[in-house]
Coordinates of C-alpha atoms in Angstrom, one line a residue:
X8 CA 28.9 9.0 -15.5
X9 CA 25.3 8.2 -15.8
X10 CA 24.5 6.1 -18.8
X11 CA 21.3 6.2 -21.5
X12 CA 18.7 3.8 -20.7
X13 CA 16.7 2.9 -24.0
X14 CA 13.5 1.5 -23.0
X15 CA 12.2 -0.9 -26.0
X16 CA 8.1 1.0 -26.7
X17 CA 7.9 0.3 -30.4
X18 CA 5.7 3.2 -32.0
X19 CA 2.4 1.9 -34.2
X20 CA 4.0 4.5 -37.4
X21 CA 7.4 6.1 -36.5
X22 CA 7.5 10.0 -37.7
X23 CA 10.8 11.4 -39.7
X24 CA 11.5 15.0 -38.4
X25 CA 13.4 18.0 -40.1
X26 CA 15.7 19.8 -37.3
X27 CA 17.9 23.0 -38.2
X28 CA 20.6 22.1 -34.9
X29 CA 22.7 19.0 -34.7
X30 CA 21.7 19.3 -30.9
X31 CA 17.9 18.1 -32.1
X32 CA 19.2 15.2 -33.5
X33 CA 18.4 13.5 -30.3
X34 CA 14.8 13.6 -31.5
X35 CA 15.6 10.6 -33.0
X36 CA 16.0 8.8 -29.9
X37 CA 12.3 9.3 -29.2
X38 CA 10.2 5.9 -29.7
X39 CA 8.1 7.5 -32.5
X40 CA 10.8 8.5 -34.5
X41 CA 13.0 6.6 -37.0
X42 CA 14.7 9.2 -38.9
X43 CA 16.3 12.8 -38.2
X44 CA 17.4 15.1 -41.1
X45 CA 19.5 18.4 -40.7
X46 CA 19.8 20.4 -43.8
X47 CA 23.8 21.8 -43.7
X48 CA 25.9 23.2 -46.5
X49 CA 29.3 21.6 -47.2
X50 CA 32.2 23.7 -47.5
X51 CA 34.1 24.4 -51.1
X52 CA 36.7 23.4 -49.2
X53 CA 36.0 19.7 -48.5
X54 CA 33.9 19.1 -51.8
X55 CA 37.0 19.9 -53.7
X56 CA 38.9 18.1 -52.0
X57 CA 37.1 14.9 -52.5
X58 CA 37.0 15.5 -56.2
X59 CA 40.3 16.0 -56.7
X60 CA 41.3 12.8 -54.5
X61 CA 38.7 10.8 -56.8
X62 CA 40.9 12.5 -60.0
X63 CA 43.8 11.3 -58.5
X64 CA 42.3 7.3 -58.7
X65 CA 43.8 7.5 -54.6
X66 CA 40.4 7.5 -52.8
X67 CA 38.6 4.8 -55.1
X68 CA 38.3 2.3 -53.1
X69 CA 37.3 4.4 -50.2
X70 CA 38.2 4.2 -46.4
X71 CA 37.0 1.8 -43.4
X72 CA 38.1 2.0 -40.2
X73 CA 36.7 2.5 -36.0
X74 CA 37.1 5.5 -34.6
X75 CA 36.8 6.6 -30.5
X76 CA 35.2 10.0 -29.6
X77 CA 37.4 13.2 -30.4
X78 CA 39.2 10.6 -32.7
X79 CA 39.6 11.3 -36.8
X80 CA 41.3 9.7 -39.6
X81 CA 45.3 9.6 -39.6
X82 CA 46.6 12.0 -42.2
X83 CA 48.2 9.4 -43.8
X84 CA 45.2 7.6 -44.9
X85 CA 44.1 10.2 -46.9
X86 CA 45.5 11.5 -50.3
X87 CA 47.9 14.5 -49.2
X88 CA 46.3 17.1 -51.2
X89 CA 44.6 20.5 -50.5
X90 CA 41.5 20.1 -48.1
X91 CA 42.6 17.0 -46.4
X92 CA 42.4 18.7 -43.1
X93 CA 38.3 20.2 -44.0
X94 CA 37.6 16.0 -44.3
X95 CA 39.4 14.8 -41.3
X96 CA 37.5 17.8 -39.6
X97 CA 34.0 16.6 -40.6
X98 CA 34.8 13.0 -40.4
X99 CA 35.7 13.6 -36.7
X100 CA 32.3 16.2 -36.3
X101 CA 30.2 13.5 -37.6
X102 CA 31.8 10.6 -35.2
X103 CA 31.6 12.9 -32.6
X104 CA 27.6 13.5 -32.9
X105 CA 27.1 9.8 -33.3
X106 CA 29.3 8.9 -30.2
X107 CA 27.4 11.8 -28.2
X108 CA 23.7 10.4 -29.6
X109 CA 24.7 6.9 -28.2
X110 CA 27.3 6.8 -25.6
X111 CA 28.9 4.5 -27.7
X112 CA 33.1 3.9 -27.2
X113 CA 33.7 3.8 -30.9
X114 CA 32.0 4.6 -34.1
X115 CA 32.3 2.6 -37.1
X116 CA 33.4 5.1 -40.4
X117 CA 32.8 3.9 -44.5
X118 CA 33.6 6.1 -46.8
X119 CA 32.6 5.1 -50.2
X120 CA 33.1 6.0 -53.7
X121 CA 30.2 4.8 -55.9
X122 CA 30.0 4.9 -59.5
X123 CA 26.9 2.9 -59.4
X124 CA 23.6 2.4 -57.0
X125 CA 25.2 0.7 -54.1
X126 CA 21.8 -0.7 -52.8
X127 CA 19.2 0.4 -55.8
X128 CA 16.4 -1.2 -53.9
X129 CA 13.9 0.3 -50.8
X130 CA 15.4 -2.0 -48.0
X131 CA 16.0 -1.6 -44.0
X132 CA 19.0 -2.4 -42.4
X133 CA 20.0 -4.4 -39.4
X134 CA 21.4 -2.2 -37.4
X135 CA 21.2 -0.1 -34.5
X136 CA 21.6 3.7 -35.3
X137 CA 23.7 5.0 -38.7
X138 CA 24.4 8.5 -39.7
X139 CA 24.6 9.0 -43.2
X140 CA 26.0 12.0 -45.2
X141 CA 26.4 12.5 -48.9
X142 CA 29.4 14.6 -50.1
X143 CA 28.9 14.3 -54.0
X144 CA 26.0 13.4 -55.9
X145 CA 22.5 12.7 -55.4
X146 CA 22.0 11.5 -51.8
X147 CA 20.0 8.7 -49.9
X148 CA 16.1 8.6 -50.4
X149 CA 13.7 7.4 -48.3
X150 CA 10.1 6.7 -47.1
X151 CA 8.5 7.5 -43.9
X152 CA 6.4 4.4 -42.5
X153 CA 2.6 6.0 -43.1
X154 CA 3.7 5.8 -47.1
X155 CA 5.2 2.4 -47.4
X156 CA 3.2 -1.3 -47.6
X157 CA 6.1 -3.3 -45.1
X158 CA 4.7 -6.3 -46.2
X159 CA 6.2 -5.9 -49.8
X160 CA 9.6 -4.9 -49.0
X161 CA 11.8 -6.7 -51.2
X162 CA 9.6 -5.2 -54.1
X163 CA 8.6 -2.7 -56.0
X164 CA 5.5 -2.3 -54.2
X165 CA 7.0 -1.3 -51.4
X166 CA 5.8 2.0 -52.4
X167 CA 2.6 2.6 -53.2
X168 CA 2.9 6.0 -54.2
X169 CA 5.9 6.6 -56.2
X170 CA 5.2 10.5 -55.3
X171 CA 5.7 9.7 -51.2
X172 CA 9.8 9.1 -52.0
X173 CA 12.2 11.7 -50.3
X174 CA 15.5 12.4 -50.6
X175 CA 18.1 14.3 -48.8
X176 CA 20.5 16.6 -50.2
X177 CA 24.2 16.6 -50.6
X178 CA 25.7 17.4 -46.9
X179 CA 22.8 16.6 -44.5
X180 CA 23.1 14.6 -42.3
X181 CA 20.5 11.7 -41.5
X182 CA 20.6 9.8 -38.6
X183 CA 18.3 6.5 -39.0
X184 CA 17.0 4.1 -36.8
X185 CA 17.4 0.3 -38.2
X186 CA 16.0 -3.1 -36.9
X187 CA 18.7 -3.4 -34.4
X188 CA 17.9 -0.4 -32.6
X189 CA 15.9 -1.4 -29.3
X190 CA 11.9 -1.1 -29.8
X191 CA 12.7 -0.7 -33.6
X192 CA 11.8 -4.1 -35.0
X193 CA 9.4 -3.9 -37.7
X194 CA 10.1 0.2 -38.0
X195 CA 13.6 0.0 -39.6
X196 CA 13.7 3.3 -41.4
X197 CA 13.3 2.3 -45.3
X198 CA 15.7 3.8 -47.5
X199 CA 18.0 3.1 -51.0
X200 CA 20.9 4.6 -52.9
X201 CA 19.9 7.1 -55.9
X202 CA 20.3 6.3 -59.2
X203 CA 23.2 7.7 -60.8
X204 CA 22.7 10.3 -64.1
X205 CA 25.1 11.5 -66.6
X206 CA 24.6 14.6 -65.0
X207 CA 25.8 13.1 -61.7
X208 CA 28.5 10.0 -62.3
X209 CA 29.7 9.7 -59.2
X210 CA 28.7 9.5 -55.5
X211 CA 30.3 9.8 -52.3
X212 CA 29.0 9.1 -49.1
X213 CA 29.6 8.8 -45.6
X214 CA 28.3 5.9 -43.2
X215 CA 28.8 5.6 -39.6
X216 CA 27.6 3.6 -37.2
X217 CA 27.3 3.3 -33.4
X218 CA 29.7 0.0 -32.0
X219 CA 29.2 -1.5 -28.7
X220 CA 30.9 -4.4 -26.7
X221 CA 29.1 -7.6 -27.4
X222 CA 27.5 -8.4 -24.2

């Protein structure tokens, strides 16, 4: 089988693009752009599920575990209630676009249960390409490279415009380019966990990433 040759061109200002088929998420693999967002709808099916395992206390402490293509979590590592079959189903979905993006012999899975900001402020990550999908709550926001000062990441001036931030909805999927990815230095995409509202308590998200043989 041939395999993907990523050629390292680092863009001057990497673009984030909107796409209605999980087929044009390979637009992220282009070198001027960092970030791909499809807009989806989750299923009743699957957010009730998750709620109910949260009411339960059983999925708390979330899930980690490595996954090959076609792969999805064992039944038994999930809660045995009503729905468990619509998560395992998008679990292996998600993997499975990853895995096809990449090439990649195994994909990384987090799912976590936050009651709290897990990382409150703008940062990168040092990684190659994640997928991120939020179930419940308020989901990731982010800001595209022409709105953000790089030189004050760490800080609140990161943004300049407070008006600039976006934010994805619950059940797309973004697909983000970090430092690792090759070309990517200096254009990881810049991103942080909502804040959590009485109106919204609790947040569950997905995170996958693309895993390789060390070298």
């Amino acid at each position: 089988m041939n395999k993907r040759v990523y050629i390292a061109i680092a863009p001057p200002c990497p673009v984030t693009r909107d796409v209605s088929e999980p087929a044009d998420l390979a637009l992220v693999l282009d070198p001027d752009c960092n970030l791909v967002r499809l807009a989806r709808p989750l299923s009743a099916g699957l957010t009730d599920y998750l709620q109910a395992a949260c009411a339960t206390g059983a999925l708390r402490s979330g899930l980690r575990t490595e996954l090959e293509p076609g792969e999805t979590l064992a039944a038994d590592a999930l809660p045995d209630l009503s729905g468990r079959d619509a998560l395992r189903e998008e679990v292996r979905q998600l993997a499975s676009l990853l895995a096809d993006l990449t090439d990649c012999p195994k994909v990384a899975v987090r799912i976590e249960v936050l009651e709290r900001a897990m990382c409150p402020r703008l940062h990168i990550d040092h990684v190659g390409l994640r997928l991120l999908c939020t179930w419940i709550g308020p989901a990731t926001e982010w800001l595209a490279d022409a709105d953000a000062d790089r030189s004050r990441l760490g800080t609140d001036d990161v943004m300049p415009d407070p008006s600039a931030l976006r934010r994805a909805d619950a059940g797309d999927i973004l697909v983000l380019k970090g430092e690792g990815w090759p070309g990517n230095a200096g254009h990881g995409v810049i991103h942080r966990s909502p804040a959590l509202t009485p109106a919204q308590p609790l947040r569950i998200i997905a995170a996958l990433d693309a895993l390789f043989p060390m070298p």
